[in-house]
Coordinates of C-alpha atoms and ligand atoms in Angstrom, one line a residue:
X1 CA 124.5 160.3 136.8
X2 CA 122.0 160.2 134.7
X3 CA 121.0 156.5 133.2
X4 CA 119.5 157.9 130.2
X5 CA 122.5 160.4 128.9
X6 CA 122.7 159.0 126.0
X7 CA 119.6 157.8 125.3
X8 CA 118.0 160.0 122.4
X9 CA 114.3 159.0 122.4
X10 CA 113.3 160.7 126.2
X11 CA 111.1 158.1 127.9
X12 CA 107.4 158.9 126.9
X13 CA 105.2 161.6 129.1
X14 CA 105.1 160.8 133.1
X15 CA 102.1 160.0 134.9
X16 CA 100.4 159.6 132.5
X17 CA 96.9 157.0 133.3
X18 CA 98.8 154.1 131.7
X19 CA 102.0 154.6 133.0
X20 CA 100.6 155.1 136.3
X21 CA 97.9 151.7 136.2
X22 CA 99.1 149.0 138.5
X23 CA 99.1 145.0 136.6
X24 CA 97.0 143.7 139.9
X25 CA 93.7 143.9 139.0
X26 CA 95.6 141.1 136.0
X27 CA 96.4 138.7 139.3
X28 CA 93.7 135.5 139.3
X29 CA 92.9 137.0 143.9
X30 CA 91.7 133.6 144.5
X31 CA 94.1 131.1 147.0
X32 CA 94.0 127.4 146.7
X33 CA 93.1 126.3 150.5
X34 CA 93.1 122.1 149.1
X35 CA 95.8 120.1 147.1
X36 CA 92.8 119.0 144.7
X37 CA 91.5 118.2 140.3
X38 CA 92.4 121.3 139.1
X39 CA 96.1 121.3 140.9
X40 CA 98.8 123.1 139.2
X41 CA 96.5 124.1 136.3
X42 CA 95.1 120.1 136.1
X43 CA 98.1 118.8 135.4
X44 CA 97.6 114.9 135.0
X45 CA 99.3 112.2 136.5
X46 CA 102.6 110.4 134.4
X47 CA 103.7 107.8 135.3
X48 CA 107.8 107.6 134.7
X49 CA 109.5 104.4 133.9
X50 CA 111.4 101.6 136.7
X51 CA 115.4 103.1 137.5
X52 CA 117.3 102.8 134.8
X53 CA 121.3 104.1 134.1
X54 CA 123.5 104.0 131.5
X55 CA 126.0 101.9 130.1
X56 CA 127.9 103.8 126.8
X57 CA 126.9 105.6 125.0
X58 CA 122.9 105.3 124.6
X59 CA 122.0 101.3 126.5
X60 CA 120.2 101.2 129.6
X61 CA 120.3 98.8 132.3
X62 CA 116.9 98.4 134.3
X63 CA 118.5 99.0 138.0
X64 CA 115.4 96.4 138.7
X65 CA 117.5 93.4 137.7
X66 CA 119.9 93.9 140.3
X67 CA 116.9 91.8 142.5
X68 CA 117.3 89.1 141.0
X69 CA 120.9 89.5 140.8
X70 CA 121.6 90.2 144.1
X71 CA 119.1 87.4 145.5
X72 CA 122.3 84.9 142.2
X73 CA 125.2 86.7 144.1
X74 CA 124.0 86.0 148.0
X75 CA 123.7 82.5 146.8
X76 CA 126.8 82.4 145.8
X77 CA 128.1 84.1 148.0
X78 CA 127.1 81.7 150.6
X79 CA 128.1 78.2 148.9
X80 CA 131.7 80.6 148.6
X81 CA 131.5 81.5 152.7
X82 CA 130.7 77.6 153.4
X83 CA 133.2 75.7 151.6
X84 CA 136.3 78.5 152.8
X85 CA 135.0 78.0 156.1
X86 CA 136.4 74.7 155.4
X87 CA 139.9 76.2 155.2
X88 CA 142.0 75.4 157.7
X89 CA 143.9 78.7 156.7
X90 CA 140.1 80.3 157.3
X91 CA 139.7 78.4 160.5
X92 CA 142.5 80.2 162.0
X93 CA 141.8 83.0 160.5
X94 CA 138.4 83.5 162.5
X95 CA 139.8 82.8 165.2
X96 CA 142.8 84.1 165.1
X97 CA 139.9 87.3 163.9
X98 CA 136.8 86.6 165.4
X99 CA 134.7 88.9 164.6
X100 CA 135.1 92.4 167.3
X101 CA 137.7 94.9 167.8
X102 CA 138.9 95.3 171.8
X103 CA 137.1 98.6 173.2
X104 CA 139.0 100.9 176.1
X105 CA 138.8 99.2 179.7
X106 CA 137.1 102.3 179.9
X107 CA 133.9 102.2 176.9
X108 CA 130.1 102.2 178.3
X109 CA 128.5 99.5 178.9
X110 CA 124.7 99.0 176.9
X111 CA 122.4 101.9 175.3
X112 CA 121.3 105.1 177.5
X113 CA 116.9 105.8 176.9
X114 CA 118.1 108.5 175.7
X115 CA 119.7 106.9 172.6
X116 CA 116.4 104.1 172.1
X117 CA 115.0 108.1 171.4
X118 CA 117.6 109.8 169.5
X119 CA 117.2 106.4 167.2
X120 CA 112.6 106.9 167.8
X121 CA 113.0 110.4 166.2
X122 CA 115.1 109.5 163.2
X123 CA 113.9 107.5 161.6
X124 CA 111.3 109.2 162.1
X125 CA 112.4 112.1 160.8
X126 CA 113.9 110.1 157.9
X127 CA 110.7 108.7 156.5
X128 CA 109.4 112.0 155.3
X129 CA 112.2 112.8 154.5
X130 CA 113.2 110.4 152.2
X131 CA 110.0 110.8 150.8
X132 CA 109.7 113.9 149.9
X133 CA 113.6 113.4 148.6
X134 CA 112.0 110.5 146.0
X135 CA 109.3 114.1 145.1
X136 CA 112.2 116.6 144.1
X137 CA 113.7 113.6 142.0
X138 CA 110.4 113.4 140.5
X139 CA 109.9 116.7 139.6
X140 CA 113.7 116.3 136.9
X141 CA 113.1 113.0 137.0
X142 CA 117.5 112.3 136.4
X143 CA 120.7 113.2 137.2
X144 CA 122.9 114.1 135.5
X145 CA 127.6 114.0 135.7
X146 CA 128.1 117.9 134.6
X147 CA 126.4 121.4 135.2
X148 CA 124.6 121.3 132.0
X149 CA 121.5 119.5 132.4
X150 CA 122.1 118.4 128.8
X151 CA 119.9 116.0 127.1
X152 CA 120.4 112.4 126.8
X153 CA 123.1 113.2 128.9
X154 CA 121.4 112.0 131.6
X155 CA 123.0 109.1 133.8
X156 CA 120.2 108.0 135.2
X157 CA 117.3 108.5 135.5
X158 CA 113.4 108.0 136.1
X159 CA 111.4 109.0 133.2
X160 CA 111.2 107.9 128.9
X161 CA 114.2 109.4 127.2
X162 CA 113.7 113.6 126.7
X163 CA 111.1 114.2 122.5
X164 CA 112.8 116.1 120.8
X165 CA 110.2 119.2 120.5
X166 CA 112.1 122.4 121.5
X167 CA 109.7 123.7 123.4
X168 CA 109.4 120.8 126.0
X169 CA 109.7 121.8 129.6
X170 CA 110.7 120.5 132.5
X171 CA 107.5 120.4 134.1
X172 CA 106.3 118.6 131.3
X173 CA 108.7 116.0 131.8
X174 CA 107.7 115.8 135.4
X175 CA 106.1 112.2 136.7
X176 CA 103.9 111.3 139.5
X177 CA 105.2 108.4 142.1
X178 CA 103.2 105.4 143.6
X179 CA 101.0 106.8 146.5
X180 CA 102.0 106.3 149.3
X181 CA 105.7 106.8 148.2
X182 CA 106.8 109.7 147.1
X183 CA 105.6 113.2 149.8
X184 CA 103.4 114.6 149.0
X185 CA 103.5 112.9 145.3
X186 CA 101.6 114.2 143.3
X187 CA 103.1 115.5 140.4
X188 CA 104.9 118.9 140.8
X189 CA 104.3 119.1 143.7
X190 CA 108.0 119.6 144.6
X191 CA 106.8 122.9 146.8
X192 CA 104.8 121.2 149.0
X193 CA 107.6 118.6 148.9
X194 CA 110.4 120.4 150.4
X195 CA 108.9 122.0 153.1
X196 CA 108.7 118.6 153.9
X197 CA 112.0 117.9 153.3
X198 CA 114.3 121.5 154.3
X199 CA 111.5 121.3 157.1
X200 CA 112.1 117.9 158.5
X201 CA 115.4 118.3 157.3
X202 CA 116.2 121.2 160.3
X203 CA 114.4 118.8 162.3
X204 CA 116.5 116.4 161.9
X205 CA 120.5 118.1 161.9
X206 CA 119.1 119.5 165.7
X207 CA 118.1 115.4 166.9
X208 CA 121.4 115.0 165.0
X209 CA 123.7 117.8 166.5
X210 CA 122.5 116.5 170.0
X211 CA 123.7 113.1 169.5
X212 CA 126.5 113.5 168.0
X213 CA 127.4 116.3 171.9
X214 CA 126.0 113.2 173.9
X215 CA 127.8 110.7 172.2
X216 CA 130.9 113.0 173.5
X217 CA 130.2 113.4 176.4
X218 CA 128.9 110.2 177.5
X219 CA 131.5 108.2 176.1
X220 CA 129.1 105.9 173.5
X221 CA 131.7 107.0 170.7
X222 CA 133.8 105.0 171.7
X223 CA 132.1 102.7 170.2
X224 CA 131.4 104.1 166.8
X225 CA 134.2 105.3 166.2
X226 CA 136.9 102.5 164.5
X227 CA 140.3 102.5 166.7
X228 CA 142.9 100.5 165.7
X229 CA 143.6 98.8 162.2
X230 CA 142.0 95.0 163.0
X231 CA 138.5 96.1 162.7
X232 CA 140.2 95.5 158.1
X233 CA 140.6 91.6 158.7
X234 CA 137.5 91.4 162.6
X235 CA 135.3 93.2 159.8
X236 CA 136.4 90.3 156.9
X237 CA 135.9 88.0 159.1
X238 CA 132.7 88.9 160.3
X239 CA 131.1 89.3 156.9
X240 CA 132.5 84.7 156.2
X241 CA 130.4 84.4 159.5
X242 CA 127.7 86.0 157.8
X243 CA 127.7 84.1 154.7
X244 CA 128.4 81.0 155.7
X245 CA 125.4 81.6 157.4
X246 CA 127.5 80.3 161.2
X247 CA 126.6 83.9 162.8
X248 CA 129.4 85.9 164.7
X249 CA 127.9 85.1 168.9
X250 CA 126.0 88.8 168.7
X251 CA 127.4 91.5 171.6
X252 CA 125.8 93.8 171.2
X253 CA 125.2 95.2 174.1
X254 CA 128.7 95.5 175.0
X255 CA 130.3 96.1 171.4
X256 CA 129.4 95.8 168.3
X257 CA 131.4 93.4 165.7
X258 CA 133.8 95.3 163.0
X259 CA 131.1 94.8 159.9
X260 CA 128.3 96.5 162.4
X261 CA 130.8 98.8 163.4
X262 CA 132.0 100.2 159.5
X263 CA 128.4 99.7 158.9
X264 CA 127.6 102.8 162.0
X265 CA 130.7 104.3 161.8
X266 CA 130.0 106.1 157.8
X267 CA 126.0 105.9 158.2
X268 CA 126.5 108.2 161.3
X269 CA 129.9 109.9 160.1
X270 CA 130.5 110.4 156.3
X271 CA 126.8 109.4 155.6
X272 CA 124.5 111.8 157.2
X273 CA 127.1 114.6 157.2
X274 CA 127.4 114.4 153.2
X275 CA 123.7 114.3 153.2
X276 CA 123.8 117.9 154.1
X277 CA 127.2 119.2 152.7
X278 CA 125.6 117.7 149.1
X279 CA 122.4 119.3 150.3
X280 CA 123.6 122.4 150.2
X281 CA 125.6 121.9 147.4
X282 CA 122.3 122.5 145.3
X283 CA 121.4 126.4 147.0
X284 CA 121.4 129.0 143.9
X285 CA 123.1 131.5 147.0
X286 CA 125.8 129.8 148.0
X287 CA 126.9 128.0 144.6
X288 CA 127.2 132.2 143.4
X289 CA 129.0 132.7 146.1
X290 CA 131.9 129.6 146.8
X291 CA 132.0 129.6 142.7
X292 CA 135.1 127.3 142.7
X293 CA 133.5 125.1 145.0
X294 CA 130.8 125.1 142.7
X295 CA 132.7 124.8 139.7
X296 CA 133.9 121.3 140.2
X297 CA 131.6 120.5 143.4
X298 CA 128.8 121.6 140.4
X299 CA 125.3 121.6 141.2
X300 CA 124.7 118.0 139.9
X301 CA 127.2 116.8 141.1
X302 CA 125.8 117.6 144.6
X303 CA 122.6 116.4 143.1
X304 CA 124.0 112.9 141.7
X305 CA 126.1 112.6 145.7
X306 CA 122.5 113.5 146.9
X307 CA 121.1 111.1 146.0
X308 CA 123.8 108.6 146.3
X309 CA 123.7 109.0 150.2
X310 CA 120.3 108.1 150.0
X311 CA 120.8 104.8 148.3
X312 CA 123.3 103.8 151.1
X313 CA 120.0 105.0 153.5
X314 CA 118.3 102.5 152.6
X315 CA 121.1 99.7 151.4
X316 CA 121.2 99.9 155.4
X317 CA 118.2 100.3 156.7
X318 CA 117.2 97.2 154.7
X319 CA 120.2 95.3 155.9
X320 CA 120.4 97.1 159.4
X321 CA 116.7 96.1 159.8
X322 CA 117.1 92.4 158.6
X323 CA 119.6 92.3 161.1
X324 CA 118.8 93.6 163.8
X325 CA 115.8 91.3 163.6
X326 CA 117.1 87.7 162.3
X327 CA 120.2 88.2 165.7
X328 CA 118.2 87.6 168.8
X329 CA 115.1 90.2 167.7
X330 CA 114.3 90.4 171.2
X331 CA 117.1 90.7 172.6
X332 CA 118.0 93.9 170.8
X333 CA 114.9 95.0 170.9
X334 CA 115.5 96.0 175.0
X335 CA 118.3 97.0 173.6
X336 CA 117.6 99.6 171.6
X337 CA 114.2 100.2 172.9
X338 CA 113.7 99.4 176.5
X339 CA 117.5 100.1 177.5
X340 CA 118.3 96.9 179.1
X341 CA 119.6 93.1 178.3
X342 CA 117.3 90.2 178.6
X343 CA 114.8 87.8 176.0
X344 CA 111.6 89.8 178.3
X345 CA 109.3 90.9 175.5
X346 CA 109.4 95.1 177.3
X347 CA 111.3 96.1 174.1
X348 CA 109.3 94.5 171.4
X349 CA 106.3 96.1 172.6
X350 CA 107.3 100.0 172.8
X351 CA 109.1 99.3 169.9
X352 CA 105.8 97.9 168.4
X353 CA 104.5 101.9 169.5
X354 CA 107.1 103.5 167.7
X355 CA 106.0 101.9 164.6
X356 CA 102.8 102.6 164.7
X357 CA 103.5 105.7 165.4
X358 CA 105.0 105.1 161.9
X359 CA 102.3 104.1 160.2
X360 CA 99.7 106.3 161.3
X361 CA 103.1 109.0 160.1
X362 CA 103.5 107.6 156.7
X363 CA 99.6 107.0 155.8
X364 CA 98.7 110.6 157.1
X365 CA 101.0 112.8 155.9
X366 CA 99.9 113.2 152.4
X367 CA 96.5 113.4 152.5
X368 CA 97.1 115.7 155.5
X369 CA 99.1 118.0 153.0
X370 CA 96.6 118.4 150.4
X371 CA 94.1 119.3 153.0
X372 CA 96.5 121.0 154.8
X373 CA 99.0 122.7 152.1
X374 CA 98.5 126.3 153.4
X375 CA 99.7 124.4 156.6
X376 CA 102.2 122.4 155.8
X377 CA 103.2 126.2 153.9
X378 CA 104.0 128.2 156.8
X379 CA 105.0 125.3 159.4
X380 CA 108.6 124.4 156.8
X381 CA 108.9 128.2 156.1
X382 CA 109.5 128.7 160.4
X383 CA 111.7 125.6 160.7
X384 CA 114.0 126.8 156.9
X385 CA 113.1 130.2 156.2
X386 CA 115.4 131.7 158.6
X387 CA 118.4 129.7 156.3
X388 CA 117.0 130.4 154.4
X389 CA 116.5 133.9 154.6
X390 CA 120.4 134.5 155.9
X391 CA 121.6 132.8 152.3
X392 CA 119.8 135.7 150.9
X393 CA 122.4 137.8 152.1
X394 CA 125.2 136.2 150.8
X395 CA 127.4 139.0 147.9
X396 CA 126.7 137.2 144.3
X397 CA 129.2 138.5 142.7
X398 CA 131.5 136.1 142.7
X399 CA 129.0 134.0 140.8
X400 CA 130.1 133.8 137.1
X401 CA 131.4 132.2 134.5
X402 CA 132.7 132.3 130.7
X403 CA 131.9 131.6 127.0
X404 CA 133.1 128.1 127.4
X405 CA 130.8 127.3 130.3
X406 CA 128.2 128.2 128.0
X407 CA 125.6 125.5 128.4
X408 CA 124.4 123.5 125.2
X409 CA 121.7 122.5 126.4
X410 CA 118.9 125.9 128.3
X411 CA 115.6 123.8 129.4
X412 CA 112.6 125.8 129.3
X413 CA 110.0 125.4 131.9
X414 CA 106.6 127.0 132.7
X415 CA 104.4 128.0 130.7
X416 CA 104.3 130.1 127.6
X417 CA 102.1 132.8 127.0
X418 CA 98.9 132.8 124.9
X419 CA 97.4 136.4 124.9
X420 CA 95.9 137.9 122.3
X421 CA 98.3 141.1 124.4
X422 CA 101.5 139.4 123.8
X423 CA 101.0 137.0 119.8
X424 CA 100.8 140.9 118.4
X425 CA 102.9 142.5 120.7
X426 CA 104.8 139.1 118.9
X427 CA 103.7 139.4 115.4
X428 CA 105.2 143.0 115.6
X429 CA 108.9 142.4 116.4
X430 CA 107.7 144.3 119.4
X431 CA 108.5 147.0 118.4
X432 CA 105.1 148.0 120.4
X433 CA 106.3 146.4 123.3
X434 CA 106.2 149.6 126.4
X435 CA 107.9 148.2 130.1
X436 CA 106.0 149.8 132.5
X437 CA 107.7 150.7 136.1
X438 CA 105.1 152.2 138.6
X439 CA 104.4 152.3 141.4
X440 CA 106.5 153.0 144.6
X441 CA 108.6 155.5 142.7
X442 CA 109.9 159.2 141.9
X443 CA 109.8 158.4 138.5
X444 CA 107.5 156.3 136.9
X445 CA 108.3 154.9 133.7
X446 CA 107.2 153.4 130.4
X447 CA 110.3 152.3 128.5
X448 CA 109.7 150.5 124.2
X449 CA 112.8 148.3 123.4
X450 CA 115.4 150.5 122.2
X451 CA 114.9 152.8 125.1
X452 CA 116.7 150.1 127.4
X453 CA 118.6 149.2 124.6
X454 CA 120.1 153.0 125.5
X455 CA 120.5 152.1 127.9
X456 CA 123.5 151.3 130.2
X457 CA 125.0 147.5 128.5
X458 CA 125.5 145.2 131.8
X459 CA 125.7 141.2 130.7
X460 CA 126.9 138.6 133.0
X461 CA 127.5 134.9 132.0
X462 CA 125.9 132.5 135.9
X463 CA 124.3 129.1 135.9
X464 CA 120.6 129.2 136.4
X465 CA 119.0 126.3 139.3
X466 CA 115.6 125.3 139.3
X467 CA 113.6 124.6 141.2
X468 CA 113.4 121.0 139.9
X469 CA 117.0 120.8 139.7
X470 CA 118.3 120.8 136.5
X471 CA 120.9 123.7 135.3
X472 CA 122.3 125.3 132.8
X473 CA 124.7 128.5 132.3
X474 CA 124.1 131.1 129.6
X475 CA 125.7 134.9 128.6
X476 CA 122.7 137.3 129.5
X477 CA 122.5 140.8 127.7
X478 CA 120.9 143.8 128.5
X479 CA 120.0 147.0 131.5
X480 CA 121.2 145.2 135.4
X481 CA 118.9 146.3 138.1
X482 CA 120.8 149.6 140.0
X483 CA 120.7 151.3 136.1
X484 CA 116.1 150.9 136.4
X485 CA 116.4 151.5 140.0
X486 CA 118.9 154.8 139.4
X487 CA 116.2 156.2 136.4
X488 CA 113.0 154.7 138.3
X489 CA 114.7 155.9 142.0
X490 CA 112.4 154.2 144.6
X491 CA 111.0 155.5 146.9
X492 CA 111.6 155.1 151.1
X493 CA 109.1 153.0 151.9
X494 CA 109.3 150.7 148.4
X495 CA 110.9 147.4 150.3
X496 CA 109.0 145.3 147.7
X497 CA 109.5 144.6 143.4
X498 CA 106.8 143.4 141.5
X499 CA 107.4 142.1 137.9
X500 CA 104.9 140.9 136.4
X501 CA 104.7 138.8 133.3
X502 CA 102.3 138.8 130.1
X503 CA 101.8 134.5 130.5
X504 CA 99.3 133.1 133.1
X505 CA 100.4 131.0 135.1
X506 CA 98.4 126.8 135.2
X507 CA 95.3 128.5 137.4
X508 CA 95.3 131.6 135.1
X509 CA 95.8 135.2 135.7
X510 CA 99.1 136.7 135.1
X511 CA 102.6 135.6 136.5
X512 CA 104.4 137.7 138.8
X513 CA 107.3 137.4 141.4
X514 CA 108.0 139.5 144.3
X515 CA 111.5 140.0 145.0
X516 CA 113.1 142.0 148.6
X517 CA 114.9 145.3 146.5
X518 CA 117.7 144.4 149.0
X519 CA 118.3 142.2 146.5
X520 CA 117.7 144.6 143.1
X521 CA 121.2 146.1 144.0
X522 CA 122.8 143.0 143.5
X523 CA 125.5 143.0 141.1
X524 CA 124.0 140.2 139.0
X525 CA 120.3 141.6 139.1
X526 CA 119.3 142.6 135.4
X527 CA 116.7 142.9 133.0
X528 CA 117.8 140.7 129.6
X529 CA 116.4 140.9 126.4
X530 CA 119.4 139.2 125.1
X531 CA 120.4 135.3 125.5
X532 CA 124.4 134.2 124.8
X533 CA 124.9 137.2 122.4
X534 CA 121.2 136.7 120.4
X535 CA 118.2 138.4 121.1
X536 CA 116.1 137.1 124.2
X537 CA 114.0 133.9 122.1
X538 CA 110.1 133.1 122.6
X539 CA 110.5 130.4 125.0
X540 CA 113.3 131.7 127.0
X541 CA 110.9 135.3 127.7
X542 CA 110.9 137.9 125.8
X543 CA 111.5 141.0 124.7
X544 CA 112.5 140.8 128.4
X545 CA 113.2 139.0 132.0
X546 CA 114.3 138.6 135.3
X547 CA 117.3 137.1 136.5
X548 CA 118.4 137.6 140.5
X549 CA 121.4 135.0 140.8
X550 CA 120.0 133.8 144.4
X551 CA 117.4 133.0 144.1
X552 CA 115.9 129.9 142.2
X553 CA 114.8 129.5 138.5
X554 CA 111.1 130.2 139.0
X555 CA 111.4 133.8 140.5
X556 CA 112.8 134.7 137.9
X557 CA 109.9 135.6 135.3
X558 CA 110.7 135.6 131.8
X559 CA 107.7 138.0 129.4
X560 CA 108.2 140.8 131.8
X561 CA 105.0 143.6 131.0
X562 CA 105.6 145.8 134.0
X563 CA 108.1 145.9 137.5
X564 CA 105.6 148.1 140.4
X565 CA 107.0 149.0 143.6
X566 CA 105.4 147.6 147.2
X567 CA 106.5 148.8 150.2
X568 CA 105.3 144.2 151.1
X569 CA 103.7 141.8 148.4
X570 CA 100.8 140.3 150.8
X571 CA 98.5 143.1 149.0
X572 CA 99.2 141.5 145.9
X573 CA 97.7 138.8 144.6
X574 CA 96.6 135.8 146.6
X575 CA 99.0 138.4 148.8
X576 CA 102.3 135.5 149.3
X577 CA 104.8 136.8 147.5
X578 CA 104.5 134.7 144.1
X579 CA 102.3 132.8 141.5
X580 CA 103.7 129.6 143.0
X581 CA 103.8 131.0 146.4
X582 CA 99.8 131.8 146.0
X583 CA 99.1 128.1 144.4
X584 CA 101.6 125.3 144.1
X585 CA 102.3 126.1 148.1
X586 CA 106.6 127.5 146.7
X587 CA 108.8 129.7 149.8
X588 CA 108.9 133.2 148.3
X589 CA 112.9 133.0 149.7
X590 CA 114.9 130.6 148.0
X591 CA 118.1 130.9 148.7
X592 CA 118.6 127.1 149.1
Ligands
LIG1 N1 106.7 134.0 133.3 C1 107.0 133.1 133.4 N2 108.5 133.1 134.2 C2 108.7 132.1 134.1 C3 108.3 131.2 134.6 C4 107.1 130.7 134.5 O1 106.1 129.7 133.8 N3 105.7 132.2 133.7 N4 108.6 129.3 134.7 C5 110.4 129.9 135.9 C6 110.6 129.0 135.4 S1 109.9 127.4 136.8 C7 111.4 128.6 135.8 S2 112.5 127.0 136.1 C8 112.9 130.0 134.0 C9 113.1 129.4 132.9 O2 113.5 129.9 132.2 P1 114.1 128.4 131.4 O3 112.5 129.0 129.6 O4 114.5 130.4 130.4 O5 114.7 128.1 131.5 O6 111.7 130.3 133.9 C10 110.7 130.5 134.8 N5 109.2 132.1 134.7
LIG2 MO1 112.0 125.3 137.2

């Protein structure tokens, strides 16, 4: 079928010198090799506020108040528990439920050395995962309960309320983290943070998998999974004993007390898998494929739960470390670090050595990331890239929503076009606009807006996933990329498609992005000139923008002026497959 059958004005003469001209010369080739003061166009630091949660409609509760409130509750709790222990009924209860649930006779005693290694690696990986995770949160420092990231509807924020400027961008909203907290922590360093987060995640999950296999092979699982309901009264008994400051007898080498058992069980079998599932719940490709799950368990719910899992881990680490050190530190350290049950200093020294390794890694991670960002990008991609590639092959077709799902507010993002070329086109209502399509195609063409509108109209209601964490559903109208392919006829060598923008990126040079040609055939890949039944606005990319629903938002180039088919993106710009990849170390496959 001829895609231009109904087209009154045939496309402009082909093979003229302009239609063949590439936009590559407008890219800035200079690659960043360090992260310094010019990072992200010299974006100045901007600090957020202490964490706040919403109470009621417009009141915000500063979570720092939890510290004095917690101390107060602890004091009250101690007083109550001490009082309770005077009561004969409570004393009988504690005698009946001293705090441990019986283990089967064949349960293993003590801790093997592999467990100590796993415990160390787990803690070591968690340092990077937590710090880079907080950096990712800092890039959109708000949490929501629905898929719409509507200003004023956030339930949690570490940033001031959103200003009223209608063109305020999500990038403007990002915050800097104090040194040593984030990884790397600088404002809008999400590209590098994601390599740390997703890269180390794979190591952490691998370590967890080995752990799961080994505990079931060796019988250690019996010590981690409650086997009888008496863990409930036993854990209440333990809680009273701890709170009354008359602590239960330590028997960790053989059996955990019930409170400890429940805490470990929840951490290993609930929190850790929940971290993985809620993390995947934020993936554009998976959410699009499994839209029926994503309808309920939207990216924002996933993000909120992912954050609550973090809170659980932080609380667990605090209580766990405190109790290990206050309930017979030397013996406890021997258990986990020395695989022995005595009062010697062996475990302590191994622990001290491991602590030094962790501190050095903690202190060195951000400076090394700023010094060798390209290496972080490469290693991160080596670790998580295969999964990202796999999810790209997922069918995006199910990812459509209905009119009633359209978000009341859709964030703006990126750097607006300020060039003379664009200003003039806009002033003339884009009458002189031409989309230039060339490269490895049989039929290089230039299309003006009337011609684009004359092509088969395609509409979709889909969800946008910004790398920073906000999301929104909108209706897009325009031309399917399939129609464009039919028209331009890519040659067999064309494997990647480059989209060029009128807008410059923060470091100069025009914004661009490379997409695999395979995805240009996906049913939800299109060029949009309409949004929510209106002409595409300036802020959202007028006159033309890309939609590809298996990818994150930054790949969806706005203010498109040209499309070039190439063999490989390494020929273009800094060679990393996109503006953000060249300049801010993002990845070129962003299905998760
Ligand atoms: N030319 C250009 N396109 C761009 C950007 C940009 O900075 N320049 N930002 C991207 C990012 S990070 C996102 S999330 C989406 C935002 O689209 P919106 O402003 O319509 O929400 O546009 C993408 N396209
Ligand atoms: Mo984005």
